[in-house]
Amino acid sequence: MRIGVFALQGAVEPHLHKLRNLGAEGFTVRTAEELATCAGLIVPGGESTTFLRLIGVYGLRQPLQDFAAAMPVWGICAGSILMAREVENPPQESLGIMPIRVRRNAYGRQNESFIGEVTLNLPGRAPITQESVFIRAPQIVAWDDGARILAEHDGKPVAMRHGRHLTTTFHPELSEPEHLHQYFLNICDGANSRASA
Amino acid sequence: MADNGSEKGNGLRLKTGLAEMLKGGVIMDVVNAEHAKISEDAGAVAVMALERVPSDIRRDGGVARMSDPSMIEEIMKTVSIPVMAKCRIGHFAEGQILQAMGVDYIDESEVLTPADEAHHVDKFAFKTPFVCGATDLGEALRRIGEGACLIRSKGEAGTGDIVEAVRHMRAIIGEMRKVQQMSEMELMSEAKQLGAPYELVRYVREHGALPVPLFSAGGIATPADASLMMQLGAQTVFVGSGIFKSDEPAKRAHAIVKAVAFYDKPAELLNVSKGLGSAMSGIARNEVPEEQRLAGRGW
């Protein structure tokens, strides 16, 4: 299965590495043509303002929204900011792929970045506690009823699923276990077998 | 328990984690809030706040120190992207002030006048991550051994001449390739030759890479320069005087961001290289007198 990693900027390589470990084919996506060949897309951590600037100038906004309307997308940190319907601190445009409102740099600056334990409640699995890396992380501050919380930290959601879309405010690509990457591959599997049925 | 990053192990992972997020981007030198805003709008992944860009430091001479904190704070208030700032080599008190201010990264930089002629800052003692310059593999591994979480090839700052950045990047990458080919038995002698911690030399042999990200700095003035450094193995570029000493800073800044995103696509590099006005005039590295060269600072 070909999984794209959005690669105009950001922490691309750790995701390619995880995907390889799980036997999936990861490749970088910088154009609409490359996007069209993916069974799912990971939007990695990076700087959301840089992403937005490049998405704008290369006309990728509509292709990304069209892709998300039919296919699985997983946004991490800056990726979740991009996927949100609304962004605050400061307000900025976003792709509106998930019905969530996200607050940028909600914990503070780099000195407030931290590694903390998070318990994942993935459907059909016993809860898994894993250490999670939060870097200048955003917070999901509001969401629609249809969104399912998969993990919380300090009473705030840090992993969420809505339909075929997944978002995490921490960085599973920087920790050892690959539960969330496997979970996303399962979503992609399901979506693609439905599409071909 | 939460780990705030001031210790080895997990802390290092947290600090290098931010550098991971900056990959494939451009970090721009800025001297005021207006420049910082232009950089953010152009797509910079971070800004380096300093009072004078390196070419002005070079012109003015005198002692170059950490910038006025109120100027750095104004920049931190103006932009939402990470803000870095420089302290002098070995000047841990300047580092402490920058950490207290809450900057996102501290650059222990040869661009400022060194405060210590034998020692660098003990960077493990800090929660705030440090970036350090290096001219070869031994220097890179010594800085990592002291706790640097990000290495940038030094180049020769403030010249607009790419030749030193190329020399340093080729030296670091070439020496790593050499170490990778060595037998276990040769590593201790190599560590001695390099003046580098043995364990880190072993790491390089095993992984063929530094244990922290490798960026490039010092002399990048055009989109083509940025692409050159990325193709040689840099994971992100710092652009100092190259942007705000050029004719049209906003345009050039944005062009360099695009050049890094498509560093391996000549057709796009051609597009972004057109109509940028004059680059900084610069000074050929060979015309800089030996005693005014910055890359030799650091031990």
PDB file of N, CA and C in Angstrom, chain A residues 57-151:
ATOM      1  N   VAL A  57       1.066  28.822  -2.755  1.00  0.00           N
ATOM      2  CA  VAL A  57       1.782  29.210  -3.964  1.00  0.00           C
ATOM      3  C   VAL A  57       1.814  28.075  -4.992  1.00  0.00           C
ATOM      4  N   TYR A  58       1.749  26.829  -4.544  1.00  0.00           N
ATOM      5  CA  TYR A  58       1.751  25.716  -5.497  1.00  0.00           C
ATOM      6  C   TYR A  58       0.347  25.163  -5.781  1.00  0.00           C
ATOM      7  N   GLY A  59      -0.687  25.892  -5.353  1.00  0.00           N
ATOM      8  CA  GLY A  59      -2.056  25.512  -5.706  1.00  0.00           C
ATOM      9  C   GLY A  59      -2.470  24.146  -5.183  1.00  0.00           C
ATOM     10  N   LEU A  60      -2.043  23.795  -3.980  1.00  0.00           N
ATOM     11  CA  LEU A  60      -2.341  22.450  -3.456  1.00  0.00           C
ATOM     12  C   LEU A  60      -3.561  22.411  -2.538  1.00  0.00           C
ATOM     13  N   ARG A  61      -4.139  23.573  -2.254  1.00  0.00           N
ATOM     14  CA  ARG A  61      -5.251  23.614  -1.309  1.00  0.00           C
ATOM     15  C   ARG A  61      -6.427  22.747  -1.783  1.00  0.00           C
ATOM     16  N   GLN A  62      -6.896  22.995  -3.007  1.00  0.00           N
ATOM     17  CA  GLN A  62      -8.037  22.234  -3.528  1.00  0.00           C
ATOM     18  C   GLN A  62      -7.694  20.747  -3.684  1.00  0.00           C
ATOM     19  N   PRO A  63      -6.549  20.399  -4.274  1.00  0.00           N
ATOM     20  CA  PRO A  63      -6.200  18.966  -4.368  1.00  0.00           C
ATOM     21  C   PRO A  63      -6.176  18.267  -3.001  1.00  0.00           C
ATOM     22  N   LEU A  64      -5.674  18.934  -1.966  1.00  0.00           N
ATOM     23  CA  LEU A  64      -5.628  18.312  -0.636  1.00  0.00           C
ATOM     24  C   LEU A  64      -7.037  18.129  -0.089  1.00  0.00           C
ATOM     25  N   GLN A  65      -7.886  19.143  -0.279  1.00  0.00           N
ATOM     26  CA  GLN A  65      -9.271  19.028   0.211  1.00  0.00           C
ATOM     27  C   GLN A  65     -10.031  17.949  -0.552  1.00  0.00           C
ATOM     28  N   ASP A  66      -9.816  17.883  -1.868  1.00  0.00           N
ATOM     29  CA  ASP A  66     -10.492  16.851  -2.674  1.00  0.00           C
ATOM     30  C   ASP A  66     -10.019  15.458  -2.251  1.00  0.00           C
ATOM     31  N   PHE A  67      -8.721  15.335  -2.011  1.00  0.00           N
ATOM     32  CA  PHE A  67      -8.168  14.049  -1.583  1.00  0.00           C
ATOM     33  C   PHE A  67      -8.797  13.636  -0.248  1.00  0.00           C
ATOM     34  N   ALA A  68      -8.855  14.586   0.686  1.00  0.00           N
ATOM     35  CA  ALA A  68      -9.367  14.289   2.029  1.00  0.00           C
ATOM     36  C   ALA A  68     -10.854  13.913   1.993  1.00  0.00           C
ATOM     37  N   ALA A  69     -11.586  14.418   0.993  1.00  0.00           N
ATOM     38  CA  ALA A  69     -13.019  14.125   0.910  1.00  0.00           C
ATOM     39  C   ALA A  69     -13.246  12.633   0.658  1.00  0.00           C
ATOM     40  N   ALA A  70     -12.255  11.946   0.115  1.00  0.00           N
ATOM     41  CA  ALA A  70     -12.447  10.531  -0.220  1.00  0.00           C
ATOM     42  C   ALA A  70     -11.467   9.603   0.487  1.00  0.00           C
ATOM     43  N   MET A  71     -10.348  10.148   0.953  1.00  0.00           N
ATOM     44  CA  MET A  71      -9.250   9.286   1.402  1.00  0.00           C
ATOM     45  C   MET A  71      -8.805   9.602   2.832  1.00  0.00           C
ATOM     46  N   PRO A  72      -8.118   8.629   3.478  1.00  0.00           N
ATOM     47  CA  PRO A  72      -7.623   8.848   4.841  1.00  0.00           C
ATOM     48  C   PRO A  72      -6.484   9.877   4.900  1.00  0.00           C
ATOM     49  N   VAL A  73      -6.545  10.739   5.895  1.00  0.00           N
ATOM     50  CA  VAL A  73      -5.473  11.706   6.144  1.00  0.00           C
ATOM     51  C   VAL A  73      -5.170  11.703   7.636  1.00  0.00           C
ATOM     52  N   TRP A  74      -3.876  11.755   7.995  1.00  0.00           N
ATOM     53  CA  TRP A  74      -3.459  11.815   9.390  1.00  0.00           C
ATOM     54  C   TRP A  74      -2.552  13.032   9.573  1.00  0.00           C
ATOM     55  N   GLY A  75      -2.999  13.951  10.396  1.00  0.00           N
ATOM     56  CA  GLY A  75      -2.203  15.149  10.657  1.00  0.00           C
ATOM     57  C   GLY A  75      -1.555  15.102  12.027  1.00  0.00           C
ATOM     58  N   ILE A  76      -0.260  15.419  12.074  1.00  0.00           N
ATOM     59  CA  ILE A  76       0.484  15.387  13.338  1.00  0.00           C
ATOM     60  C   ILE A  76       0.963  16.800  13.667  1.00  0.00           C
ATOM     61  N   CYS A  77       0.648  17.290  14.854  1.00  0.00           N
ATOM     62  CA  CYS A  77       1.124  18.594  15.325  1.00  0.00           C
ATOM     63  C   CYS A  77       0.794  19.685  14.305  1.00  0.00           C
ATOM     64  N   ALA A  78       1.762  20.174  13.538  1.00  0.00           N
ATOM     65  CA  ALA A  78       1.466  21.175  12.506  1.00  0.00           C
ATOM     66  C   ALA A  78       0.421  20.634  11.531  1.00  0.00           C
ATOM     67  N   GLY A  79       0.474  19.314  11.291  1.00  0.00           N
ATOM     68  CA  GLY A  79      -0.508  18.678  10.407  1.00  0.00           C
ATOM     69  C   GLY A  79      -1.923  18.790  10.942  1.00  0.00           C
ATOM     70  N   SER A  80      -2.064  18.703  12.279  1.00  0.00           N
ATOM     71  CA  SER A  80      -3.405  18.812  12.849  1.00  0.00           C
ATOM     72  C   SER A  80      -3.904  20.260  12.760  1.00  0.00           C
ATOM     73  N   ILE A  81      -2.964  21.213  12.834  1.00  0.00           N
ATOM     74  CA  ILE A  81      -3.335  22.629  12.664  1.00  0.00           C
ATOM     75  C   ILE A  81      -3.864  22.843  11.249  1.00  0.00           C
ATOM     76  N   LEU A  82      -3.197  22.212  10.306  1.00  0.00           N
ATOM     77  CA  LEU A  82      -3.596  22.329   8.909  1.00  0.00           C
ATOM     78  C   LEU A  82      -4.977  21.710   8.658  1.00  0.00           C
ATOM     79  N   MET A  83      -5.255  20.572   9.332  1.00  0.00           N
ATOM     80  CA  MET A  83      -6.518  19.855   9.102  1.00  0.00           C
ATOM     81  C   MET A  83      -7.716  20.510   9.775  1.00  0.00           C
ATOM     82  N   ALA A  84      -7.474  21.374  10.748  1.00  0.00           N
ATOM     83  CA  ALA A  84      -8.562  21.929  11.558  1.00  0.00           C
ATOM     84  C   ALA A  84      -9.534  22.777  10.737  1.00  0.00           C
ATOM     85  N   ARG A  85     -10.730  22.928  11.301  1.00  0.00           N
ATOM     86  CA  ARG A  85     -11.687  23.841  10.672  1.00  0.00           C
ATOM     87  C   ARG A  85     -11.381  25.273  11.099  1.00  0.00           C
ATOM     88  N   GLU A  86     -10.873  25.408  12.338  1.00  0.00           N
ATOM     89  CA  GLU A  86     -10.564  26.741  12.860  1.00  0.00           C
ATOM     90  C   GLU A  86      -9.257  26.692  13.634  1.00  0.00           C
ATOM     91  N   VAL A  87      -8.474  27.770  13.564  1.00  0.00           N
ATOM     92  CA  VAL A  87      -7.195  27.846  14.256  1.00  0.00           C
ATOM     93  C   VAL A  87      -7.131  29.142  15.056  1.00  0.00           C
ATOM     94  N   GLU A  88      -6.586  29.060  16.273  1.00  0.00           N
ATOM     95  CA  GLU A  88      -6.407  30.272  17.075  1.00  0.00           C
ATOM     96  C   GLU A  88      -4.969  30.367  17.602  1.00  0.00           C
ATOM     97  N   ASN A  89      -4.634  31.543  18.124  1.00  0.00           N
ATOM     98  CA  ASN A  89      -3.308  31.842  18.696  1.00  0.00           C
ATOM     99  C   ASN A  89      -2.149  31.709  17.719  1.00  0.00           C
ATOM    100  N   PRO A  90      -2.028  32.501  16.668  1.00  0.00           N
ATOM    101  CA  PRO A  90      -3.045  33.435  16.184  1.00  0.00           C
ATOM    102  C   PRO A  90      -3.999  32.728  15.219  1.00  0.00           C
ATOM    103  N   PRO A  91      -5.147  33.380  14.907  1.00  0.00           N
ATOM    104  CA  PRO A  91      -6.033  32.795  13.895  1.00  0.00           C
ATOM    105  C   PRO A  91      -5.302  32.721  12.563  1.00  0.00           C
ATOM    106  N   GLN A  92      -5.462  31.632  11.847  1.00  0.00           N
ATOM    107  CA  GLN A  92      -4.877  31.542  10.506  1.00  0.00           C
ATOM    108  C   GLN A  92      -5.724  30.603   9.672  1.00  0.00           C
ATOM    109  N   GLU A  93      -5.524  30.649   8.358  1.00  0.00           N
ATOM    110  CA  GLU A  93      -6.337  29.782   7.501  1.00  0.00           C
ATOM    111  C   GLU A  93      -5.933  28.326   7.716  1.00  0.00           C
ATOM    112  N   SER A  94      -6.813  27.424   7.294  1.00  0.00           N
ATOM    113  CA  SER A  94      -6.544  25.991   7.432  1.00  0.00           C
ATOM    114  C   SER A  94      -7.376  25.282   6.378  1.00  0.00           C
ATOM    115  N   LEU A  95      -7.242  23.958   6.296  1.00  0.00           N
ATOM    116  CA  LEU A  95      -7.899  23.227   5.209  1.00  0.00           C
ATOM    117  C   LEU A  95      -9.303  22.751   5.576  1.00  0.00           C
ATOM    118  N   GLY A  96      -9.672  22.807   6.858  1.00  0.00           N
ATOM    119  CA  GLY A  96     -11.028  22.417   7.251  1.00  0.00           C
ATOM    120  C   GLY A  96     -11.353  20.956   6.973  1.00  0.00           C
ATOM    121  N   ILE A  97     -10.382  20.084   7.139  1.00  0.00           N
ATOM    122  CA  ILE A  97     -10.614  18.656   6.866  1.00  0.00           C
ATOM    123  C   ILE A  97     -11.301  17.977   8.052  1.00  0.00           C
ATOM    124  N   MET A  98     -11.029  18.435   9.273  1.00  0.00           N
ATOM    125  CA  MET A  98     -11.655  17.851  10.468  1.00  0.00           C
ATOM    126  C   MET A  98     -12.442  18.912  11.229  1.00  0.00           C
ATOM    127  N   PRO A  99     -13.568  18.514  11.855  1.00  0.00           N
ATOM    128  CA  PRO A  99     -14.397  19.489  12.585  1.00  0.00           C
ATOM    129  C   PRO A  99     -13.827  19.773  13.974  1.00  0.00           C
ATOM    130  N   ILE A 100     -12.644  20.361  14.014  1.00  0.00           N
ATOM    131  CA  ILE A 100     -12.005  20.666  15.289  1.00  0.00           C
ATOM    132  C   ILE A 100     -11.492  22.110  15.268  1.00  0.00           C
ATOM    133  N   ARG A 101     -11.383  22.692  16.482  1.00  0.00           N
ATOM    134  CA  ARG A 101     -10.701  23.983  16.602  1.00  0.00           C
ATOM    135  C   ARG A 101      -9.396  23.739  17.349  1.00  0.00           C
ATOM    136  N   VAL A 102      -8.289  24.253  16.805  1.00  0.00           N
ATOM    137  CA  VAL A 102      -6.968  23.962  17.349  1.00  0.00           C
ATOM    138  C   VAL A 102      -6.286  25.259  17.777  1.00  0.00           C
ATOM    139  N   ARG A 103      -5.664  25.190  18.960  1.00  0.00           N
ATOM    140  CA  ARG A 103      -4.910  26.348  19.467  1.00  0.00           C
ATOM    141  C   ARG A 103      -3.428  26.072  19.295  1.00  0.00           C
ATOM    142  N   ARG A 104      -2.745  26.924  18.555  1.00  0.00           N
ATOM    143  CA  ARG A 104      -1.309  26.738  18.308  1.00  0.00           C
ATOM    144  C   ARG A 104      -0.499  27.010  19.568  1.00  0.00           C
ATOM    145  N   ASN A 105       0.654  26.347  19.673  1.00  0.00           N
ATOM    146  CA  ASN A 105       1.606  26.569  20.775  1.00  0.00           C
ATOM    147  C   ASN A 105       0.892  26.680  22.122  1.00  0.00           C
ATOM    148  N   ALA A 106      -0.054  25.766  22.352  1.00  0.00           N
ATOM    149  CA  ALA A 106      -0.955  25.888  23.506  1.00  0.00           C
ATOM    150  C   ALA A 106      -0.236  25.667  24.834  1.00  0.00           C
ATOM    151  N   TYR A 107       0.871  24.929  24.833  1.00  0.00           N
ATOM    152  CA  TYR A 107       1.603  24.667  26.077  1.00  0.00           C
ATOM    153  C   TYR A 107       2.701  25.711  26.309  1.00  0.00           C
ATOM    154  N   GLY A 108       3.031  26.465  25.265  1.00  0.00           N
ATOM    155  CA  GLY A 108       4.089  27.459  25.367  1.00  0.00           C
ATOM    156  C   GLY A 108       5.153  27.252  24.303  1.00  0.00           C
ATOM    157  N   ARG A 109       6.355  27.712  24.606  1.00  0.00           N
ATOM    158  CA  ARG A 109       7.449  27.624  23.635  1.00  0.00           C
ATOM    159  C   ARG A 109       8.255  26.344  23.878  1.00  0.00           C
ATOM    160  N   GLN A 110       9.451  26.245  23.277  1.00  0.00           N
ATOM    161  CA  GLN A 110      10.235  25.013  23.368  1.00  0.00           C
ATOM    162  C   GLN A 110      10.558  24.604  24.809  1.00  0.00           C
ATOM    163  N   ASN A 111      10.812  25.573  25.702  1.00  0.00           N
ATOM    164  CA  ASN A 111      11.114  25.209  27.091  1.00  0.00           C
ATOM    165  C   ASN A 111       9.960  24.458  27.745  1.00  0.00           C
ATOM    166  N   GLU A 112       8.751  24.632  27.210  1.00  0.00           N
ATOM    167  CA  GLU A 112       7.577  23.931  27.763  1.00  0.00           C
ATOM    168  C   GLU A 112       7.276  22.635  26.996  1.00  0.00           C
ATOM    169  N   SER A 113       8.096  22.297  26.016  1.00  0.00           N
ATOM    170  CA  SER A 113       7.930  21.005  25.346  1.00  0.00           C
ATOM    171  C   SER A 113       8.219  19.900  26.356  1.00  0.00           C
ATOM    172  N   PHE A 114       7.593  18.725  26.192  1.00  0.00           N
ATOM    173  CA  PHE A 114       7.763  17.687  27.208  1.00  0.00           C
ATOM    174  C   PHE A 114       7.496  16.296  26.629  1.00  0.00           C
ATOM    175  N   ILE A 115       7.990  15.298  27.370  1.00  0.00           N
ATOM    176  CA  ILE A 115       7.646  13.912  27.062  1.00  0.00           C
ATOM    177  C   ILE A 115       6.760  13.418  28.194  1.00  0.00           C
ATOM    178  N   GLY A 116       5.568  12.962  27.874  1.00  0.00           N
ATOM    179  CA  GLY A 116       4.634  12.518  28.903  1.00  0.00           C
ATOM    180  C   GLY A 116       3.975  11.204  28.517  1.00  0.00           C
ATOM    181  N   GLU A 117       3.382  10.542  29.489  1.00  0.00           N
ATOM    182  CA  GLU A 117       2.696   9.277  29.206  1.00  0.00           C
ATOM    183  C   GLU A 117       1.280   9.543  28.714  1.00  0.00           C
ATOM    184  N   VAL A 118       0.910   8.814  27.674  1.00  0.00           N
ATOM    185  CA  VAL A 118      -0.427   8.948  27.113  1.00  0.00           C
ATOM    186  C   VAL A 118      -1.008   7.547  26.944  1.00  0.00           C
ATOM    187  N   THR A 119      -2.284   7.376  27.307  1.00  0.00           N
ATOM    188  CA  THR A 119      -2.939   6.080  27.121  1.00  0.00           C
ATOM    189  C   THR A 119      -3.807   6.112  25.873  1.00  0.00           C
ATOM    190  N   LEU A 120      -3.473   5.244  24.907  1.00  0.00           N
ATOM    191  CA  LEU A 120      -4.235   5.159  23.661  1.00  0.00           C
ATOM    192  C   LEU A 120      -5.394   4.199  23.848  1.00  0.00           C
ATOM    193  N   ASN A 121      -6.588   4.648  23.503  1.00  0.00           N
ATOM    194  CA  ASN A 121      -7.755   3.774  23.508  1.00  0.00           C
ATOM    195  C   ASN A 121      -8.186   3.524  22.071  1.00  0.00           C
ATOM    196  N   LEU A 122      -7.534   2.561  21.433  1.00  0.00           N
ATOM    197  CA  LEU A 122      -7.842   2.274  20.038  1.00  0.00           C
ATOM    198  C   LEU A 122      -8.949   1.224  19.988  1.00  0.00           C
ATOM    199  N   PRO A 123      -9.921   1.391  19.084  1.00  0.00           N
ATOM    200  CA  PRO A 123     -11.054   0.478  19.025  1.00  0.00           C
ATOM    201  C   PRO A 123     -10.596  -0.980  18.880  1.00  0.00           C
ATOM    202  N   GLY A 124     -11.203  -1.861  19.669  1.00  0.00           N
ATOM    203  CA  GLY A 124     -10.902  -3.285  19.553  1.00  0.00           C
ATOM    204  C   GLY A 124      -9.589  -3.693  20.185  1.00  0.00           C
ATOM    205  N   ARG A 125      -8.931  -2.769  20.912  1.00  0.00           N
ATOM    206  CA  ARG A 125      -7.668  -3.132  21.558  1.00  0.00           C
ATOM    207  C   ARG A 125      -7.698  -2.711  23.019  1.00  0.00           C
ATOM    208  N   ALA A 126      -6.949  -3.430  23.835  1.00  0.00           N
ATOM    209  CA  ALA A 126      -6.810  -3.019  25.228  1.00  0.00           C
ATOM    210  C   ALA A 126      -6.050  -1.690  25.246  1.00  0.00           C
ATOM    211  N   PRO A 127      -6.302  -0.832  26.250  1.00  0.00           N
ATOM    212  CA  PRO A 127      -5.595   0.448  26.307  1.00  0.00           C
ATOM    213  C   PRO A 127      -4.073   0.246  26.314  1.00  0.00           C
ATOM    214  N   ILE A 128      -3.357   1.121  25.603  1.00  0.00           N
ATOM    215  CA  ILE A 128      -1.893   1.039  25.518  1.00  0.00           C
ATOM    216  C   ILE A 128      -1.325   2.346  26.067  1.00  0.00           C
ATOM    217  N   THR A 129      -0.458   2.214  27.085  1.00  0.00           N
ATOM    218  CA  THR A 129       0.179   3.434  27.587  1.00  0.00           C
ATOM    219  C   THR A 129       1.553   3.579  26.957  1.00  0.00           C
ATOM    220  N   GLN A 130       1.822   4.736  26.367  1.00  0.00           N
ATOM    221  CA  GLN A 130       3.138   4.946  25.757  1.00  0.00           C
ATOM    222  C   GLN A 130       3.612   6.363  26.019  1.00  0.00           C
ATOM    223  N   GLU A 131       4.941   6.523  26.031  1.00  0.00           N
ATOM    224  CA  GLU A 131       5.464   7.873  26.202  1.00  0.00           C
ATOM    225  C   GLU A 131       5.270   8.639  24.888  1.00  0.00           C
ATOM    226  N   SER A 132       4.967   9.911  25.037  1.00  0.00           N
ATOM    227  CA  SER A 132       4.623  10.697  23.862  1.00  0.00           C
ATOM    228  C   SER A 132       5.359  12.030  23.897  1.00  0.00           C
ATOM    229  N   VAL A 133       5.819  12.430  22.723  1.00  0.00           N
ATOM    230  CA  VAL A 133       6.663  13.619  22.617  1.00  0.00           C
ATOM    231  C   VAL A 133       5.829  14.805  22.138  1.00  0.00           C
ATOM    232  N   PHE A 134       5.746  15.829  22.977  1.00  0.00           N
ATOM    233  CA  PHE A 134       4.994  17.045  22.632  1.00  0.00           C
ATOM    234  C   PHE A 134       5.987  18.177  22.394  1.00  0.00           C
ATOM    235  N   ILE A 135       6.012  18.730  21.191  1.00  0.00           N
ATOM    236  CA  ILE A 135       6.974  19.791  20.866  1.00  0.00           C
ATOM    237  C   ILE A 135       6.228  21.044  20.429  1.00  0.00           C
ATOM    238  N   ARG A 136       6.314  22.105  21.237  1.00  0.00           N
ATOM    239  CA  ARG A 136       5.571  23.335  20.938  1.00  0.00           C
ATOM    240  C   ARG A 136       4.172  22.944  20.454  1.00  0.00           C
ATOM    241  N   ALA A 137       3.555  22.034  21.165  1.00  0.00           N
ATOM    242  CA  ALA A 137       2.371  21.350  20.649  1.00  0.00           C
ATOM    243  C   ALA A 137       1.123  22.231  20.674  1.00  0.00           C
ATOM    244  N   PRO A 138       0.217  21.968  19.737  1.00  0.00           N
ATOM    245  CA  PRO A 138      -1.095  22.614  19.768  1.00  0.00           C
ATOM    246  C   PRO A 138      -2.045  21.818  20.659  1.00  0.00           C
ATOM    247  N   GLN A 139      -3.216  22.376  20.922  1.00  0.00           N
ATOM    248  CA  GLN A 139      -4.270  21.649  21.643  1.00  0.00           C
ATOM    249  C   GLN A 139      -5.552  21.704  20.825  1.00  0.00           C
ATOM    250  N   ILE A 140      -6.306  20.600  20.912  1.00  0.00           N
ATOM    251  CA  ILE A 140      -7.632  20.590  20.300  1.00  0.00           C
ATOM    252  C   ILE A 140      -8.580  21.165  21.353  1.00  0.00           C
ATOM    253  N   VAL A 141      -9.146  22.338  21.102  1.00  0.00           N
ATOM    254  CA  VAL A 141      -9.943  23.007  22.136  1.00  0.00           C
ATOM    255  C   VAL A 141     -11.447  22.859  21.922  1.00  0.00           C
ATOM    256  N   ALA A 142     -11.880  22.461  20.724  1.00  0.00           N
ATOM    257  CA  ALA A 142     -13.297  22.225  20.477  1.00  0.00           C
ATOM    258  C   ALA A 142     -13.439  21.235  19.338  1.00  0.00           C
ATOM    259  N   TRP A 143     -14.541  20.453  19.361  1.00  0.00           N
ATOM    260  CA  TRP A 143     -14.730  19.445  18.312  1.00  0.00           C
ATOM    261  C   TRP A 143     -16.205  19.103  18.196  1.00  0.00           C
ATOM    262  N   ASP A 144     -16.584  18.557  17.043  1.00  0.00           N
ATOM    263  CA  ASP A 144     -17.969  18.140  16.822  1.00  0.00           C
ATOM    264  C   ASP A 144     -18.223  16.801  17.498  1.00  0.00           C
ATOM    265  N   ASP A 145     -19.522  16.505  17.727  1.00  0.00           N
ATOM    266  CA  ASP A 145     -19.890  15.268  18.423  1.00  0.00           C
ATOM    267  C   ASP A 145     -19.372  14.011  17.733  1.00  0.00           C
ATOM    268  N   GLY A 146     -19.313  14.046  16.428  1.00  0.00           N
ATOM    269  CA  GLY A 146     -18.911  12.844  15.687  1.00  0.00           C
ATOM    270  C   GLY A 146     -17.454  12.454  15.880  1.00  0.00           C
ATOM    271  N   ALA A 147     -16.651  13.329  16.467  1.00  0.00           N
ATOM    272  CA  ALA A 147     -15.227  13.025  16.622  1.00  0.00           C
ATOM    273  C   ALA A 147     -15.011  12.124  17.829  1.00  0.00           C
ATOM    274  N   ARG A 148     -14.136  11.132  17.668  1.00  0.00           N
ATOM    275  CA  ARG A 148     -13.885  10.161  18.732  1.00  0.00           C
ATOM    276  C   ARG A 148     -12.514  10.430  19.351  1.00  0.00           C
ATOM    277  N   ILE A 149     -12.496  10.576  20.671  1.00  0.00           N
ATOM    278  CA  ILE A 149     -11.220  10.833  21.358  1.00  0.00           C
ATOM    279  C   ILE A 149     -10.486   9.504  21.558  1.00  0.00           C
ATOM    280  N   LEU A 150      -9.258   9.406  21.076  1.00  0.00           N
ATOM    281  CA  LEU A 150      -8.476   8.174  21.193  1.00  0.00           C
ATOM    282  C   LEU A 150      -7.464   8.243  22.333  1.00  0.00           C
ATOM    283  N   ALA A 151      -7.118   9.460  22.749  1.00  0.00           N
ATOM    284  CA  ALA A 151      -6.161   9.608  23.851  1.00  0.00           C
ATOM    285  C   ALA A 151      -6.273  11.010  24.432  1.00  0.00           C
TER     286      ALA A 151
END
